[in-house]
Short mmCIF file of C-alpha atoms and ligand atoms in Angstrom, two decimals:
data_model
loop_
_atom_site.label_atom_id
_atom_site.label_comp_id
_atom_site.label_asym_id
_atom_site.label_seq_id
_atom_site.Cartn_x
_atom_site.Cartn_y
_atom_site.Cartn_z
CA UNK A 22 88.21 -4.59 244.35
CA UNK A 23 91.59 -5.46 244.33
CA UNK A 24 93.23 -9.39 243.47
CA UNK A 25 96.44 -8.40 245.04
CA UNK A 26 97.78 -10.73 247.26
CA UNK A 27 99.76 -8.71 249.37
CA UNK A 28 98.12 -5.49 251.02
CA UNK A 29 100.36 -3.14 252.41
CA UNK A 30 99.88 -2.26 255.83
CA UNK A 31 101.09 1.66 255.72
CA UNK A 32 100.61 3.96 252.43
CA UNK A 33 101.83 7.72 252.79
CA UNK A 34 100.27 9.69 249.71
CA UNK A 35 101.88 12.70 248.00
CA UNK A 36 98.43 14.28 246.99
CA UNK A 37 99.80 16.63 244.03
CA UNK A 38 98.37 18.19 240.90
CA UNK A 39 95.07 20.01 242.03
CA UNK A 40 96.48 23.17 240.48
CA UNK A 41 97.41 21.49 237.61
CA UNK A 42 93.19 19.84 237.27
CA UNK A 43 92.15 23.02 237.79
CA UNK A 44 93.72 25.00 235.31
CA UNK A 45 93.00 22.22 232.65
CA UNK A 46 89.18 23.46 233.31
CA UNK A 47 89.66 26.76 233.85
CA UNK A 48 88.65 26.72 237.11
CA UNK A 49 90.41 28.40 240.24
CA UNK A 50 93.12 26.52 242.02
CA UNK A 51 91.09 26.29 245.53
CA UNK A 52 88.38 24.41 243.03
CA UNK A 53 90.92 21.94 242.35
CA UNK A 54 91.68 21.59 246.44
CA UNK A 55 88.20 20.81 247.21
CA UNK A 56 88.02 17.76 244.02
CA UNK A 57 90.67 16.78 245.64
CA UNK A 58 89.10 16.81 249.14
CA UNK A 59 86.58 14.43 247.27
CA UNK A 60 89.49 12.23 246.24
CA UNK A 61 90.61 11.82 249.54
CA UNK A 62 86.91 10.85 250.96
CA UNK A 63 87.00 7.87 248.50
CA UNK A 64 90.43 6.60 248.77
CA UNK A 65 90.16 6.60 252.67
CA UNK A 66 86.64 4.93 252.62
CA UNK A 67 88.55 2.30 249.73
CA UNK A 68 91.99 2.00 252.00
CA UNK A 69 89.79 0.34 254.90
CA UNK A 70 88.01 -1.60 252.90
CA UNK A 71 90.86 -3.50 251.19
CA UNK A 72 92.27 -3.81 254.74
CA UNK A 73 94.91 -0.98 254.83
CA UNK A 74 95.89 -0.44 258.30
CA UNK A 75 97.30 2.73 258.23
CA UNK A 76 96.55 5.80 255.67
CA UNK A 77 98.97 8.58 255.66
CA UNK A 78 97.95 11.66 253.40
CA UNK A 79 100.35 15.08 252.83
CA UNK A 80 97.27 18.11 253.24
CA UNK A 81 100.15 21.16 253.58
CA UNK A 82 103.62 20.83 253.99
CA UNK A 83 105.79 23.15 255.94
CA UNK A 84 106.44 24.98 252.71
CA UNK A 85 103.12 25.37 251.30
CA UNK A 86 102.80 29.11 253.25
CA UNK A 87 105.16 30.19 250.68
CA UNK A 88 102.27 29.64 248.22
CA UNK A 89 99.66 33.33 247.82
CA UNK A 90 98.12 33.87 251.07
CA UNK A 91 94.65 33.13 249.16
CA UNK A 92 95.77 30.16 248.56
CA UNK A 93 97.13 28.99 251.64
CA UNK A 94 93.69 30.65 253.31
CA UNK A 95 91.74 28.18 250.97
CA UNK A 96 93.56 25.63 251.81
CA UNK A 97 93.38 25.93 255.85
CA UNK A 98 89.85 26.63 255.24
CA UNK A 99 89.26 23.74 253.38
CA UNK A 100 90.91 21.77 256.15
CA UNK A 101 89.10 22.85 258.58
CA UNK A 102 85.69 22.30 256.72
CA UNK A 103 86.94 18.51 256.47
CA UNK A 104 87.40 18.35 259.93
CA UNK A 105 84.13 19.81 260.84
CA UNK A 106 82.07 17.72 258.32
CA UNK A 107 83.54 14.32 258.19
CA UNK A 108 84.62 13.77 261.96
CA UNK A 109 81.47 12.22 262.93
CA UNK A 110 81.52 9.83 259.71
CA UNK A 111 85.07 9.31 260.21
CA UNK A 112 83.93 8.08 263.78
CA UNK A 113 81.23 5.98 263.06
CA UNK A 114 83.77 4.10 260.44
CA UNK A 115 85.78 3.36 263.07
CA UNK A 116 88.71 5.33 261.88
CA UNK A 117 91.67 6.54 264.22
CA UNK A 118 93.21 10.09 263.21
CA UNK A 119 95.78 11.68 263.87
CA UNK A 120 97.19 15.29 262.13
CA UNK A 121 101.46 15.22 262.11
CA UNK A 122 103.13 18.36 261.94
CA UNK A 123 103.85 21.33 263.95
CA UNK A 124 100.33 22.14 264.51
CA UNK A 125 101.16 25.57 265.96
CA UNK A 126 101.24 27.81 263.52
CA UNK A 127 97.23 27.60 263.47
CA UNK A 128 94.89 29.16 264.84
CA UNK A 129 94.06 28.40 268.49
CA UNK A 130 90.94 27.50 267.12
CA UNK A 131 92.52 24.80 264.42
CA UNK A 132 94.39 23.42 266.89
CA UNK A 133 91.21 22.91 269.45
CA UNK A 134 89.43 21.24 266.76
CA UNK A 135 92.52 19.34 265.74
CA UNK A 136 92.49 18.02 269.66
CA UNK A 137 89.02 17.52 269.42
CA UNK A 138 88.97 15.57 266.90
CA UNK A 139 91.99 13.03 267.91
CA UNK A 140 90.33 12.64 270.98
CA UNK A 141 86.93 11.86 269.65
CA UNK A 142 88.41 9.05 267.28
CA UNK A 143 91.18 8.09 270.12
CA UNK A 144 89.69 4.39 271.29
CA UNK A 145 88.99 3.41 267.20
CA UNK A 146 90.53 0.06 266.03
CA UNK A 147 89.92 0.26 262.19
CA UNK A 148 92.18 2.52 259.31
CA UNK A 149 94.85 5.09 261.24
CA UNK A 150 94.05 7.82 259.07
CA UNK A 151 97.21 10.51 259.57
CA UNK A 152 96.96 13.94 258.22
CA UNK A 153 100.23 15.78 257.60
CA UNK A 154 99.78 19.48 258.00
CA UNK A 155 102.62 21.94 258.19
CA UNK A 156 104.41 18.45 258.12
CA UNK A 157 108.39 18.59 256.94
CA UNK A 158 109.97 15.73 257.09
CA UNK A 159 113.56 17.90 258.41
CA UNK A 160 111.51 19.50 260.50
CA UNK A 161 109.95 15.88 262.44
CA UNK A 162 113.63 14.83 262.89
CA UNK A 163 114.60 18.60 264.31
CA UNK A 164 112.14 18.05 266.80
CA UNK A 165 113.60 14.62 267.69
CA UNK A 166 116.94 15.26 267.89
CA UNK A 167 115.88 18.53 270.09
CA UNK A 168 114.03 15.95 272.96
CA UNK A 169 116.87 13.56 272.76
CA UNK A 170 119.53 16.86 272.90
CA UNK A 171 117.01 17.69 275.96
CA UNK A 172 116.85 14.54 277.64
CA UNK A 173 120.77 14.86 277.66
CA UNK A 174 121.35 17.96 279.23
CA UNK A 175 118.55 17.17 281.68
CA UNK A 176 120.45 14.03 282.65
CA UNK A 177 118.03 11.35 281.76
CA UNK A 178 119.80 9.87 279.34
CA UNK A 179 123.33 9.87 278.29
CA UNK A 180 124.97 10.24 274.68
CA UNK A 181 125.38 5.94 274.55
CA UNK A 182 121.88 6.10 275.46
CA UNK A 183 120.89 7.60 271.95
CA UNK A 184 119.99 4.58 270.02
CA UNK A 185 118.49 4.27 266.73
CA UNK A 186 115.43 3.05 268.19
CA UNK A 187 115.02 6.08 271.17
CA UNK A 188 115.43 8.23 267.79
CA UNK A 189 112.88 6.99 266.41
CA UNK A 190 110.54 6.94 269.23
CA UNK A 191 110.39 10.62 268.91
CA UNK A 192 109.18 10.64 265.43
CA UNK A 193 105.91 11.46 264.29
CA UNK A 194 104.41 7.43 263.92
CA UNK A 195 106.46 5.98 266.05
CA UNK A 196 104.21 3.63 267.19
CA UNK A 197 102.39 2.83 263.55
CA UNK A 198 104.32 0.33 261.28
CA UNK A 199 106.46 0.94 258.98
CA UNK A 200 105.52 2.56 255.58
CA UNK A 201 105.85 0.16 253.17
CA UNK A 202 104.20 1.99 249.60
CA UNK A 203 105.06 5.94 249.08
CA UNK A 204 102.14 6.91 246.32
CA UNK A 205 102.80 10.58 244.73
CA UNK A 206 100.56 11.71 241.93
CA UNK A 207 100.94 14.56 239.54
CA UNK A 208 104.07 13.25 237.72
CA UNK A 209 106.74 14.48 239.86
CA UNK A 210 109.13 11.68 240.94
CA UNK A 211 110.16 13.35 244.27
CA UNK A 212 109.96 13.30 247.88
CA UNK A 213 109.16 17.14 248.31
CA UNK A 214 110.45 17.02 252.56
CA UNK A 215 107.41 14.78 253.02
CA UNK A 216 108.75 11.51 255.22
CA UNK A 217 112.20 11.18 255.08
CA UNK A 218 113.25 8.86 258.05
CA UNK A 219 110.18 7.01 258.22
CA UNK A 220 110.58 5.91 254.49
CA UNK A 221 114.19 4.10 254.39
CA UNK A 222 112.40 1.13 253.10
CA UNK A 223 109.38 2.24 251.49
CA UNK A 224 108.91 1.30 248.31
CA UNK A 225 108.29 4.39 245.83
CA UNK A 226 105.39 4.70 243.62
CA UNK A 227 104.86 7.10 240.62
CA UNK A 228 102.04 8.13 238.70
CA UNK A 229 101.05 10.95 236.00
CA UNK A 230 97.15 11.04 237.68
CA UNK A 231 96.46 14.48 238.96
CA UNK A 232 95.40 13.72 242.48
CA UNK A 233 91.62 14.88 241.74
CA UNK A 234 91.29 11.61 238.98
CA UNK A 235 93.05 9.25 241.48
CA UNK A 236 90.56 6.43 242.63
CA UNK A 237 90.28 3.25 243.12
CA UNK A 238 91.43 1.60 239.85
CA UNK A 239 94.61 4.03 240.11
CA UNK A 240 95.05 2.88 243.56
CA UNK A 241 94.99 -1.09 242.87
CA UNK A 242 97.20 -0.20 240.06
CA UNK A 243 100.08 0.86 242.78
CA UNK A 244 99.45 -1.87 245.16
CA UNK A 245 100.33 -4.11 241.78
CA UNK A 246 103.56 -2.49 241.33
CA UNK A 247 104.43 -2.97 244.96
CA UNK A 248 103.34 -6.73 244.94
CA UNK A 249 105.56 -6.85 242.27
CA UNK A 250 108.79 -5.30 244.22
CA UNK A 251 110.92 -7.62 246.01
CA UNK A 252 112.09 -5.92 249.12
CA UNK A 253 115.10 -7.46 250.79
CA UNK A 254 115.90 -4.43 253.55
CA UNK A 255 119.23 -4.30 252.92
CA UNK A 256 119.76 -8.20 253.28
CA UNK A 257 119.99 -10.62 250.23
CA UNK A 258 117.23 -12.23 247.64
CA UNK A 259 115.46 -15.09 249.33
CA UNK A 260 113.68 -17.83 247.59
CA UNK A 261 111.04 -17.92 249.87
CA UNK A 262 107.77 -16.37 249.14
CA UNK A 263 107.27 -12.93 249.27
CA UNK A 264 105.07 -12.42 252.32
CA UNK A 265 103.20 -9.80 253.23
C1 LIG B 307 99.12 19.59 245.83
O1 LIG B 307 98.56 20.03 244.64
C2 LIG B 307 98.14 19.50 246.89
C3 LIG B 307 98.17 20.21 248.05
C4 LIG B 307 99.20 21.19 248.36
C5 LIG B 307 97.11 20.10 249.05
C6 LIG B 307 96.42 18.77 249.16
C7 LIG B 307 95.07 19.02 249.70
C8 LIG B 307 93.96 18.29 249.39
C9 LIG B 307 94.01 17.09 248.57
C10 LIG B 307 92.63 18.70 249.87
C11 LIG B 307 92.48 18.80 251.33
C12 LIG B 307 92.77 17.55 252.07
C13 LIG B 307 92.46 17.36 253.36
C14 LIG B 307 92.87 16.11 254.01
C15 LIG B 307 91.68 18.35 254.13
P1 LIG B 307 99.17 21.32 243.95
O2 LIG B 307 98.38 22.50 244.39
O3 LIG B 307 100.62 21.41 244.24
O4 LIG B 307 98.92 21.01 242.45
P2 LIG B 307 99.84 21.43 241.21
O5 LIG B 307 101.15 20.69 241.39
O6 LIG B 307 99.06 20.93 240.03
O7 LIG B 307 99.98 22.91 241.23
#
């Protein structure tokens, strides 16, 4: 369990290297998907219990259907078996989701069990568990600016009315706080179109761990390094302590 003083309330996770763990055992890429569908069960069930508020994980960026159609096919698949089998634990936990993205592109029958299972976990007060699928991080603030650009022409709101904030509250997780920790794993020091507005302040975190081996120890090891950041949004060192 981790001594760190300072928990952060939001962590967005790059999940990447499953390819990578598979091919180190000679094993098929989907094989490395589902260990890493096992890493995800433990680092969700060990974000709520060191108090994490909210958990934001990328599944399948907007890019990832440029990947073999088997592959993208496992990977949907593989989604959708998550959803099936760990909704009710997910529910019993106490956990909120919520999938991001531009949901679609699936199936009608993805996207009624996607519905389903928001609404199911709707009323829960513990861990905000997001799931990015066929997230981009262009494509979240394409879809803003186009219900602000609508909200003009339909005379609701004029061009002074376009505030930073009314931006924003057409985001995906506009009503979470901030992120304050970006993980990414697999050694690739990168955003990849994942968040892009939603991280101005986040701190960054980088590790060599191919997301399969990333657990708990890995995890307290990247809340360190952010307890260890000083982060002065824009504004000047204080000598006050750091607080959380
Ligand atoms: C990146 O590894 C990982 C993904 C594209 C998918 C992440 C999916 C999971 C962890 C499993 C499913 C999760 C949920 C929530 C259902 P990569 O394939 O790019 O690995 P590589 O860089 O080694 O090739």
């Amino acid at each position: 369990m981790t001594q760190n003083k300072c928990i952060p309330s939001h962590v967005a996770i790059i999940m990447d290297g499953n390819g990578r763990w598979a091919q180190q055992r000679n094993q098929l890429r989907a094989t490395g998907h589902r260990a890493g569908l096992k890493a995800v069960r433990k680092i969700v069930t060990y974000a709520a219990s060191i108090g994490i508020k909210v958990l934001t994980l990328y599944a399948f960026s907007s890019e990832n259907w440029k990947r073999p159609s088997t592959e993208v096919s496992a990977l949907i698949s593989l989604f959708m078996y998550a959803l099936n089998r760990e909704m009710k634990s997910l529910n019993k936990n106490n956990v909120r989701l919520n999938i991001i993205g531009d949901i679609s592109r699936f199936s009608y029958h993805l996207q009624n069990m996607i519905t389903n299972a928001e609404q199911l976990t709707q009323n829960n007060t513990g861990l905000v568990l997001n799931i990015a699928a066929n997230y981009g991080g262009r494509w979240d603030i394409l879809q803003s600016a186009q219900k602000i650009t609508a909200q003009v022409v339909n005379g609701e709101i004029t061009l002074d009315d376009i505030t930073e904030e009314r931006f924003a509250s057409q985001m995906c997780m506009y009503d979470l706080p901030e992120v304050d920790l970006v993980i990414r794993t697999g050694g690739d020091c990168r955003i990849s179109n994942f968040l892009l507005w939603q991280i101005a302040y986040s701190e960054l975190y980088f590790t060599d761990i191919l997301w399969p081996d990333f657990n708990s120890t890995q995890f307290d090891e990247a809340i360190k390094a952010f307890n260890t950041r000083e982060r002065r949004f824009g504004g000047i060192p204080t000598t006050q302590e750091h607080s959380c």
